[in-house]
Short mmCIF file of C-alpha atoms in Angstrom, two decimals:
data_model
loop_
_atom_site.label_atom_id
_atom_site.label_comp_id
_atom_site.label_asym_id
_atom_site.label_seq_id
_atom_site.Cartn_x
_atom_site.Cartn_y
_atom_site.Cartn_z
CA MET A 1 -8.99 17.26 22.82
CA HIS A 2 -8.14 20.74 23.21
CA ASN A 3 -7.85 20.26 27.01
CA LYS A 4 -5.11 18.00 26.57
CA LYS A 5 -1.41 18.57 26.45
CA LYS A 6 -0.23 19.97 23.60
CA ARG A 7 2.25 17.93 21.69
CA SER A 8 4.46 18.10 18.91
CA ILE A 9 3.03 15.67 16.25
CA PHE A 10 5.16 13.84 13.50
CA PHE A 11 3.49 13.00 10.10
CA SER A 12 4.96 10.83 7.01
CA ILE A 13 2.92 12.11 4.52
CA PHE A 14 1.01 11.63 1.48
CA SER A 15 -2.66 12.14 2.27
CA ALA A 16 -2.01 13.86 5.65
CA LEU A 17 -3.82 16.72 4.80
CA HIS A 18 -7.05 16.33 7.30
CA LEU A 19 -5.64 14.85 9.88
CA ALA A 20 -3.25 18.21 9.97
CA ARG A 21 -6.25 19.98 10.50
CA ILE A 22 -7.61 18.03 12.80
CA MET A 23 -4.64 18.25 15.13
CA GLY A 24 -3.65 21.87 14.34
CA GLU A 25 -6.77 22.49 15.56
CA ALA A 26 -6.31 20.95 18.55
CA GLY A 27 -3.17 23.05 19.32
CA HIS A 28 -0.84 20.11 18.32
CA LYS A 29 2.63 21.34 16.46
CA VAL A 30 2.45 19.32 13.25
CA ILE A 31 5.24 18.63 11.37
CA VAL A 32 5.48 17.25 8.18
CA ALA A 33 7.81 14.89 5.83
CA ASP A 34 7.11 13.65 2.38
CA ALA A 35 9.32 11.63 -0.47
CA ASP A 36 6.88 13.68 -2.65
CA PRO A 37 8.04 13.20 -6.54
CA THR A 38 6.57 16.57 -7.41
CA PHE A 39 9.46 18.02 -4.64
CA GLY A 40 7.05 19.23 -1.85
CA LEU A 41 4.53 21.11 -3.87
CA ASN A 42 1.73 19.01 -2.33
CA MET A 43 -1.30 20.63 -0.62
CA THR A 44 -0.35 19.33 3.11
CA ARG A 45 2.63 21.45 2.56
CA PHE A 46 0.96 24.76 2.05
CA SER A 47 -1.40 23.74 5.38
CA LYS A 48 -1.35 27.12 7.42
CA TYR A 49 -1.83 24.22 10.60
CA VAL A 50 1.74 22.95 9.32
CA HIS A 51 4.58 24.09 11.84
CA SER A 52 7.24 22.62 9.03
CA PHE A 53 7.74 20.77 6.44
CA HIS A 54 10.43 18.32 5.51
CA LEU A 55 11.04 16.99 1.95
CA LEU A 56 12.97 13.47 1.69
CA ASN A 57 14.08 13.81 -2.15
CA ASN A 58 16.77 10.84 -0.89
CA THR A 59 14.77 7.34 -1.28
CA LYS A 60 18.00 5.35 -0.05
CA THR A 61 18.17 7.46 2.87
CA TYR A 62 14.67 7.99 3.37
CA VAL A 63 14.65 5.96 6.62
CA GLU A 64 17.45 7.61 8.46
CA ASP A 65 16.04 11.02 7.00
CA LEU A 66 12.95 10.55 8.93
CA ILE A 67 14.72 9.64 12.12
CA ALA A 68 16.97 12.95 11.91
CA VAL A 69 13.68 14.92 11.21
CA PHE A 70 12.16 13.26 14.25
CA LYS A 71 15.36 13.81 16.84
CA ALA A 72 14.79 17.73 15.73
CA GLU A 73 12.08 18.89 16.14
CA LYS A 74 11.59 16.76 18.94
CA VAL A 75 8.89 15.06 18.34
CA ASP A 76 6.18 13.49 20.89
CA GLY A 77 4.06 11.01 18.55
CA PHE A 78 4.91 9.80 15.08
CA ILE A 79 1.85 9.31 12.49
CA PRO A 80 2.82 7.02 9.09
CA VAL A 81 -0.03 8.40 6.30
CA SER A 82 2.72 8.13 3.72
CA HIS A 83 2.04 6.24 0.16
CA ILE A 84 1.88 2.24 1.06
CA GLN A 85 5.30 1.78 -0.88
CA HIS A 86 7.04 3.83 2.10
CA SER A 87 4.63 1.22 4.80
CA ILE A 88 8.05 -1.08 5.32
CA ASN A 89 10.62 1.75 5.85
CA ASP A 90 8.10 3.61 8.25
CA SER A 91 8.14 0.57 10.36
CA TYR A 92 11.91 0.69 10.12
CA ALA A 93 12.08 4.59 10.97
CA CYS A 94 9.32 4.02 13.80
CA LYS A 95 11.90 1.36 15.01
CA GLY A 96 14.85 3.54 15.13
CA MET A 97 13.12 6.68 16.31
CA LYS A 98 12.02 4.08 19.74
CA LEU A 99 15.40 3.38 20.52
CA SER A 100 16.15 7.35 19.93
CA ALA A 101 13.84 8.93 22.05
CA ILE A 102 14.96 10.35 25.20
CA LYS A 103 10.67 10.56 26.37
CA PRO A 104 7.94 8.93 26.32
CA PHE A 105 7.19 8.31 22.24
CA GLY A 106 3.72 7.14 20.50
CA THR A 107 2.75 6.29 17.23
CA LEU A 108 0.31 4.62 14.95
CA ALA A 109 3.31 2.65 13.01
CA ILE A 110 3.66 -1.19 13.42
CA PRO A 111 7.43 -1.26 15.07
CA ASP A 112 7.92 -5.05 13.58
CA PRO A 113 9.40 -4.08 10.33
CA ASN A 114 8.80 -8.40 10.00
CA LEU A 115 5.21 -8.47 10.48
CA VAL A 116 4.56 -5.02 7.88
CA GLU A 117 6.55 -7.11 5.21
CA GLU A 118 4.28 -10.40 5.54
CA LEU A 119 1.50 -8.08 5.10
CA ASP A 120 2.80 -5.77 2.41
CA ASN A 121 3.35 -9.09 0.45
CA LYS A 122 0.02 -9.97 -1.31
CA PHE A 123 1.09 -13.40 -2.08
CA GLN A 124 2.21 -13.57 1.61
CA PHE A 125 -0.64 -11.99 3.15
CA MET A 126 -2.87 -13.95 1.39
CA ALA A 127 -1.09 -17.25 1.90
CA LYS A 128 -1.43 -16.00 6.13
CA CYS A 129 -5.62 -15.54 5.79
CA GLN A 130 -5.74 -18.80 4.34
CA ARG A 131 -3.73 -20.70 7.53
CA LEU A 132 -5.97 -18.06 9.53
CA GLY A 133 -8.97 -19.96 8.02
CA LEU A 134 -10.39 -16.79 6.22
CA SER A 135 -11.73 -17.13 3.24
CA VAL A 136 -9.62 -15.73 0.19
CA PRO A 137 -9.91 -15.74 -3.86
CA ASP A 138 -7.90 -18.95 -4.79
CA PHE A 139 -4.36 -17.96 -6.32
CA LYS A 140 -1.29 -19.17 -7.74
CA HIS A 141 2.37 -17.78 -7.31
CA CYS A 142 3.61 -16.40 -10.22
CA SER A 143 7.80 -16.35 -11.43
CA ASN A 144 9.29 -13.85 -13.62
CA ASN A 145 8.92 -16.06 -16.37
CA LEU A 146 4.34 -15.51 -16.89
CA GLU A 147 4.49 -17.39 -20.33
CA ASN A 148 5.99 -20.71 -18.63
CA ASP A 149 3.60 -20.26 -15.83
CA LEU A 150 0.19 -19.74 -17.98
CA ARG A 151 1.29 -22.69 -20.02
CA GLN A 152 1.66 -24.87 -17.02
CA PHE A 153 -1.38 -23.90 -15.40
CA HIS A 154 -3.00 -24.89 -19.09
CA ALA A 155 -1.65 -28.17 -18.98
CA GLU A 156 -2.79 -28.90 -15.73
CA LYS A 157 -6.79 -27.79 -17.32
CA LEU A 158 -6.80 -25.18 -14.27
CA PHE A 159 -8.53 -22.35 -16.84
CA GLU A 160 -10.85 -25.34 -17.83
CA ASN A 161 -12.56 -25.27 -14.91
CA GLY A 162 -16.21 -23.91 -15.25
CA ALA A 163 -16.73 -23.07 -11.56
CA LYS A 164 -13.73 -20.58 -11.13
CA SER A 165 -12.04 -18.35 -13.72
CA TYR A 166 -8.27 -16.45 -13.13
CA PHE A 167 -6.62 -13.50 -14.09
CA LEU A 168 -2.84 -11.73 -13.88
CA LYS A 169 -2.67 -9.62 -11.06
CA PRO A 170 0.18 -7.41 -10.85
CA LEU A 171 0.85 -6.95 -7.32
CA GLU A 172 2.90 -3.41 -7.63
CA LEU A 173 0.72 -0.73 -6.98
CA GLN A 174 -0.40 2.10 -9.09
CA ARG A 175 0.03 0.38 -12.16
CA THR A 176 -2.79 0.67 -15.07
CA GLU A 177 -3.19 -2.71 -15.36
CA ARG A 178 -5.20 -3.19 -11.82
CA MET A 179 -7.90 -3.03 -13.75
CA ASP A 180 -7.47 -5.47 -15.80
CA PHE A 181 -9.52 -8.29 -15.43
CA THR A 182 -9.31 -10.01 -18.82
CA ARG A 183 -9.51 -14.14 -17.85
CA VAL A 184 -6.78 -16.59 -18.82
CA PRO A 185 -9.25 -18.70 -21.60
CA GLY A 186 -9.19 -22.31 -21.50
CA ASP A 187 -10.06 -23.09 -25.10
CA LYS A 188 -6.45 -23.23 -26.77
CA ASN A 189 -6.86 -20.90 -29.46
CA LYS A 190 -7.67 -18.55 -27.33
CA PHE A 191 -5.53 -19.13 -24.96
CA GLU A 192 -2.70 -19.15 -27.62
CA GLU A 193 -4.09 -15.50 -28.59
CA TYR A 194 -4.12 -14.25 -25.17
CA VAL A 195 -0.24 -15.11 -24.42
CA GLU A 196 0.50 -14.00 -27.67
CA ASN A 197 -1.37 -10.65 -27.47
CA LYS A 198 -1.52 -9.61 -24.03
CA LEU A 199 2.31 -10.81 -22.13
CA ARG A 200 3.78 -8.48 -24.43
CA TYR A 201 2.64 -5.67 -22.16
CA LYS A 202 3.55 -7.17 -18.87
CA ASP A 203 6.68 -5.60 -17.27
CA GLN A 204 7.71 -9.30 -16.27
CA SER A 205 10.49 -7.16 -14.05
CA ILE A 206 7.46 -6.96 -11.08
CA PRO A 207 5.82 -10.19 -9.05
CA TYR A 208 2.44 -11.30 -10.42
CA ILE A 209 -0.37 -13.25 -9.11
CA LEU A 210 -3.01 -15.28 -10.83
CA SER A 211 -5.69 -14.25 -8.93
CA GLU A 212 -9.17 -16.60 -9.11
CA PHE A 213 -11.85 -13.03 -10.25
CA ILE A 214 -14.56 -12.96 -8.44
CA GLU A 215 -17.87 -11.35 -9.49
CA GLY A 216 -18.80 -7.89 -7.73
CA GLN A 217 -18.40 -4.47 -7.10
CA GLU A 218 -14.67 -4.21 -6.07
CA TYR A 219 -14.26 -1.95 -2.30
CA ALA A 220 -11.11 -0.12 -0.55
CA ALA A 221 -10.96 -0.69 2.74
CA ASN A 222 -8.87 1.65 5.38
CA ILE A 223 -8.93 -0.21 9.02
CA LEU A 224 -7.33 1.13 12.24
CA CYS A 225 -6.57 -0.53 15.02
CA HIS A 226 -4.99 -0.85 17.93
CA GLN A 227 -3.88 -3.46 20.67
CA GLY A 228 -6.17 -5.26 19.37
CA LYS A 229 -9.41 -3.34 19.17
CA LEU A 230 -11.04 -2.10 15.79
CA LEU A 231 -11.04 1.80 16.31
CA MET A 232 -12.08 2.80 12.87
CA CYS A 233 -13.54 1.55 9.47
CA GLN A 234 -13.32 3.56 6.24
CA VAL A 235 -14.86 2.15 3.18
CA SER A 236 -15.26 3.06 -0.13
CA GLN A 237 -15.56 2.18 -4.14
CA TYR A 238 -12.04 1.47 -5.52
CA PHE A 239 -10.62 4.35 -7.02
CA LEU A 240 -13.19 6.98 -5.54
CA LEU A 241 -11.59 10.53 -5.84
CA ILE A 242 -11.65 12.73 -2.97
CA TYR A 243 -10.27 16.32 -3.37
CA TYR A 244 -9.40 18.43 -0.41
CA SER A 245 -8.79 22.26 -0.29
CA SER A 246 -5.81 23.86 1.85
#
């Protein structure tokens, strides 16, 4: 890698410190941009391998601001490693970068926002997996009236199936209740207690699904694919914390 042409590499960051080190050590110019709620007080910004840092403090113009940095820094490649909540906008930004590029431009982003939206939406993603014949936990779509949905499922005796149990899963990330796997009971009295005591804590402004509970250890996986080839697979226990020093 040290013998190859040096390039300007642009990261939209959430956890880009290690990648910035790799690219910087190889002699590449590292540019980073972040929509960081801490106003840029993150480790990557202060790494000696980062040539320039851009704080994107307006989420409404995130896409346009990324494209503006791309143009100003005359970037050769874009690697999005921002938080997953920005994945769709990163895809739109990548599409805009390709349209405005004045020289060959490389990226690891998916330049099809519609595909990213389908992958980002948990309900659509699991439905697509089912259509492809992949094994996924059973799931039910929920509206913004969780109590009505649960009562309908209870009337259909969904929770009395001894082979399967279900819990409510929020589709928005970084919510503490994502670790709440309390199963919806089938017994009528216990069901009423669940509705009374659990639903009051649910933020029904965000989407939920009713998911089958699968017994076992939970893992998180990061996969890197390019042109149909698997390049990298990293698997760790869920919520494993890794600290880097800059």
